[in-house]
C-alpha positions as a LaTeX table, in Angstrom:
\begin{tabular}{lrrr}
\hline
Residue & $x$ (\AA) & $y$ (\AA) & $z$ (\AA) \\
\hline
Unk1 & 0.53 & $-16.92$ & $-14.10$ \\
Unk2 & 0.65 & $-15.23$ & $-17.68$ \\
Unk3 & $-2.94$ & $-15.76$ & $-16.92$ \\
Unk4 & $-3.38$ & $-13.58$ & $-14.28$ \\
Unk5 & $-0.83$ & $-11.01$ & $-15.08$ \\
Unk6 & 2.01 & $-9.90$ & $-17.53$ \\
Unk7 & 4.66 & $-7.24$ & $-16.74$ \\
Unk8 & 5.56 & $-5.08$ & $-19.46$ \\
Unk9 & 8.99 & $-4.49$ & $-20.61$ \\
Unk10 & 8.41 & $-0.58$ & $-19.71$ \\
Unk11 & 7.84 & $-1.80$ & $-16.51$ \\
Unk12 & 11.09 & $-4.00$ & $-16.23$ \\
Unk13 & 13.08 & $-1.54$ & $-18.26$ \\
Unk14 & 11.71 & 1.58 & $-16.03$ \\
Unk15 & 12.23 & $-0.47$ & $-12.39$ \\
Unk16 & 15.36 & $-2.72$ & $-12.54$ \\
Unk17 & 15.64 & $-4.93$ & $-10.10$ \\
Unk18 & 12.18 & $-4.45$ & $-8.43$ \\
Unk19 & 9.90 & $-7.08$ & $-7.59$ \\
Unk20 & 5.88 & $-7.59$ & $-7.32$ \\
Unk21 & 3.76 & $-10.15$ & $-6.05$ \\
Unk22 & 0.22 & $-11.27$ & $-6.59$ \\
Unk23 & $-2.32$ & $-13.35$ & $-4.46$ \\
Unk24 & $-5.50$ & $-14.05$ & $-6.15$ \\
Unk25 & $-8.35$ & $-15.06$ & $-3.69$ \\
Unk26 & $-11.86$ & $-16.36$ & $-4.69$ \\
Unk27 & $-14.79$ & $-17.12$ & $-2.30$ \\
Unk28 & $-13.63$ & $-14.57$ & 0.45 \\
Unk29 & $-15.83$ & $-13.06$ & 2.99 \\
Unk30 & $-15.22$ & $-9.61$ & 3.86 \\
Unk31 & $-17.24$ & $-8.60$ & 7.05 \\
Unk32 & $-17.16$ & $-5.46$ & 8.57 \\
Unk33 & $-14.82$ & $-6.60$ & 11.06 \\
Unk34 & $-12.57$ & $-9.66$ & 12.24 \\
Unk35 & $-11.65$ & $-10.29$ & 15.84 \\
Unk36 & $-8.22$ & $-11.72$ & 14.54 \\
Unk37 & $-7.55$ & $-8.60$ & 12.25 \\
Unk38 & $-8.72$ & $-6.18$ & 14.77 \\
Unk39 & $-6.11$ & $-7.93$ & 17.39 \\
Unk40 & $-3.16$ & $-7.66$ & 14.87 \\
Unk41 & $-4.06$ & $-4.15$ & 13.88 \\
Unk42 & $-3.58$ & $-3.04$ & 17.76 \\
Unk43 & $-0.57$ & $-5.25$ & 17.81 \\
Unk44 & 0.71 & $-3.50$ & 14.93 \\
Unk45 & $-0.22$ & 0.20 & 15.92 \\
Unk46 & 1.24 & $-0.34$ & 19.11 \\
Unk47 & 4.65 & $-1.79$ & 17.64 \\
Unk48 & 4.61 & 0.90 & 15.52 \\
Unk49 & 4.08 & 3.53 & 18.18 \\
Unk50 & 7.01 & 2.07 & 20.20 \\
Unk51 & 9.50 & 2.10 & 17.04 \\
Unk52 & 8.86 & 5.62 & 15.72 \\
Unk53 & 7.47 & 7.65 & 18.06 \\
Unk54 & 10.68 & 8.89 & 19.23 \\
Unk55 & 11.38 & 10.38 & 15.82 \\
Unk56 & 10.42 & 12.76 & 14.22 \\
Unk57 & 8.83 & 13.20 & 11.08 \\
Unk58 & 11.98 & 13.50 & 8.65 \\
Unk59 & 13.65 & 10.38 & 10.35 \\
Unk60 & 10.14 & 8.84 & 9.92 \\
Unk61 & 10.60 & 9.78 & 6.17 \\
Unk62 & 14.08 & 8.29 & 5.80 \\
Unk63 & 12.52 & 4.66 & 6.83 \\
Unk64 & 13.24 & 2.18 & 3.88 \\
Unk65 & 11.55 & 1.59 & 1.73 \\
Unk66 & 10.14 & 4.97 & 2.09 \\
Unk67 & 12.29 & 7.01 & 0.37 \\
Unk68 & 12.07 & 5.04 & $-2.95$ \\
Unk69 & 8.23 & 5.31 & $-3.20$ \\
Unk70 & 8.44 & 8.88 & $-2.25$ \\
Unk71 & 10.68 & 9.68 & $-4.69$ \\
Unk72 & 8.71 & 7.76 & $-7.29$ \\
Unk73 & 5.49 & 9.48 & $-6.33$ \\
Unk74 & 6.86 & 13.36 & $-6.00$ \\
Unk75 & 7.21 & 12.72 & $-10.09$ \\
Unk76 & 3.58 & 13.15 & $-10.05$ \\
Unk77 & 2.99 & 15.63 & $-7.78$ \\
Unk78 & 1.95 & 13.02 & $-4.83$ \\
Unk79 & 2.99 & 11.63 & $-1.34$ \\
Unk80 & 3.08 & 8.34 & $-0.61$ \\
Unk81 & $-0.01$ & 7.20 & 1.36 \\
Unk82 & 1.87 & 4.52 & 3.22 \\
Unk83 & 4.21 & 6.95 & 4.61 \\
Unk84 & 1.43 & 9.29 & 5.62 \\
Unk85 & $-0.28$ & 6.11 & 7.46 \\
Unk86 & 3.06 & 5.51 & 8.92 \\
Unk87 & 2.72 & 9.27 & 10.14 \\
Unk88 & $-0.57$ & 9.14 & 11.55 \\
Unk89 & $-0.58$ & 5.89 & 13.59 \\
Unk90 & 3.22 & 6.17 & 15.29 \\
Unk91 & 3.51 & 10.30 & 15.32 \\
Unk92 & $-0.07$ & 11.51 & 15.61 \\
Unk93 & $-1.32$ & 8.18 & 17.98 \\
Unk94 & $-4.32$ & 7.62 & 15.49 \\
Unk95 & $-5.56$ & 3.51 & 14.93 \\
Unk96 & $-5.46$ & 1.81 & 11.48 \\
Unk97 & $-8.97$ & 2.10 & 10.14 \\
Unk98 & $-11.57$ & $-0.51$ & 10.70 \\
Unk99 & $-13.41$ & 0.04 & 7.55 \\
Unk100 & $-13.86$ & $-3.75$ & 6.32 \\
Unk101 & $-11.70$ & $-6.94$ & 7.20 \\
Unk102 & $-10.00$ & $-7.36$ & 3.86 \\
Unk103 & $-9.44$ & $-3.47$ & 3.81 \\
Unk104 & $-7.74$ & $-3.40$ & 7.13 \\
Unk105 & $-5.90$ & $-6.52$ & 6.51 \\
Unk106 & $-4.13$ & $-4.31$ & 3.61 \\
Unk107 & $-3.53$ & $-1.78$ & 5.92 \\
Unk108 & $-2.04$ & $-3.93$ & 8.36 \\
Unk109 & 0.14 & $-5.37$ & 5.47 \\
Unk110 & 1.55 & $-1.97$ & 4.53 \\
Unk111 & 2.34 & $-0.61$ & 7.89 \\
Unk112 & 3.85 & $-3.68$ & 8.84 \\
Unk113 & 6.10 & $-3.98$ & 5.39 \\
Unk114 & 5.95 & $-0.31$ & 4.48 \\
Unk115 & 4.89 & $-1.66$ & 1.02 \\
Unk116 & 1.99 & $-0.65$ & $-1.24$ \\
Unk117 & $-0.59$ & $-3.23$ & $-1.79$ \\
Unk118 & $-3.62$ & $-3.44$ & $-3.33$ \\
Unk119 & $-7.28$ & $-5.24$ & $-3.46$ \\
Unk120 & $-9.57$ & $-5.51$ & $-6.35$ \\
Unk121 & $-12.24$ & $-7.87$ & $-6.98$ \\
Unk122 & $-11.20$ & $-10.57$ & $-9.01$ \\
Unk123 & $-14.36$ & $-11.29$ & $-10.85$ \\
Unk124 & $-14.50$ & $-7.44$ & $-11.80$ \\
Unk125 & $-10.76$ & $-7.03$ & $-13.62$ \\
Unk126 & $-10.19$ & $-7.85$ & $-17.54$ \\
Unk127 & $-7.69$ & $-10.36$ & $-17.55$ \\
Unk128 & $-4.45$ & $-10.45$ & $-17.61$ \\
Unk129 & $-3.78$ & $-7.33$ & $-15.20$ \\
Unk130 & $-0.87$ & $-5.37$ & $-16.76$ \\
Unk131 & 1.75 & $-3.80$ & $-14.87$ \\
Unk132 & 3.50 & $-1.31$ & $-16.54$ \\
Unk133 & 5.22 & 2.05 & $-15.69$ \\
Unk134 & 3.44 & 5.09 & $-14.75$ \\
Unk135 & 2.95 & 8.02 & $-17.53$ \\
Unk136 & 1.39 & 10.55 & $-14.93$ \\
Unk137 & $-1.69$ & 10.32 & $-16.62$ \\
Unk138 & $-2.91$ & 8.02 & $-14.26$ \\
Unk139 & $-3.35$ & 10.79 & $-11.55$ \\
Unk140 & $-4.90$ & 12.97 & $-14.38$ \\
Unk141 & $-8.80$ & 13.87 & $-14.37$ \\
Unk142 & $-10.84$ & 11.78 & $-16.25$ \\
Unk143 & $-12.20$ & 13.43 & $-19.63$ \\
Unk144 & $-15.76$ & 13.19 & $-20.31$ \\
\hline
\end{tabular}
């Protein structure tokens, strides 16, 4: 996998015991919607509401692994968007966005596991992708 992904020593040192995953796909379609993904999203929305709707925001935010992500994002003055998605679905009765099948699939995955995902066009990336420790500059406005 070293031709696709390199993990920096700084990341390994900053996040001992952390794990990561990578899936690389070629030739996939990204239709505006997909019946199977829509059904999975609707099923997950119902399960999330059933599991969390009786709780309050603080109880929801205490659900692992959300506190670890929240602490990380707080260092940069940000909030963990998956936690906000969970609040929207569980407490505000909002649906998972139906914007494009691949994006919706990632939303479903994030909400099911509460873990961050990202999707990129493999043909547009400079390989290898580098998994590195954040510095705070990732959130800074670009110069120029």
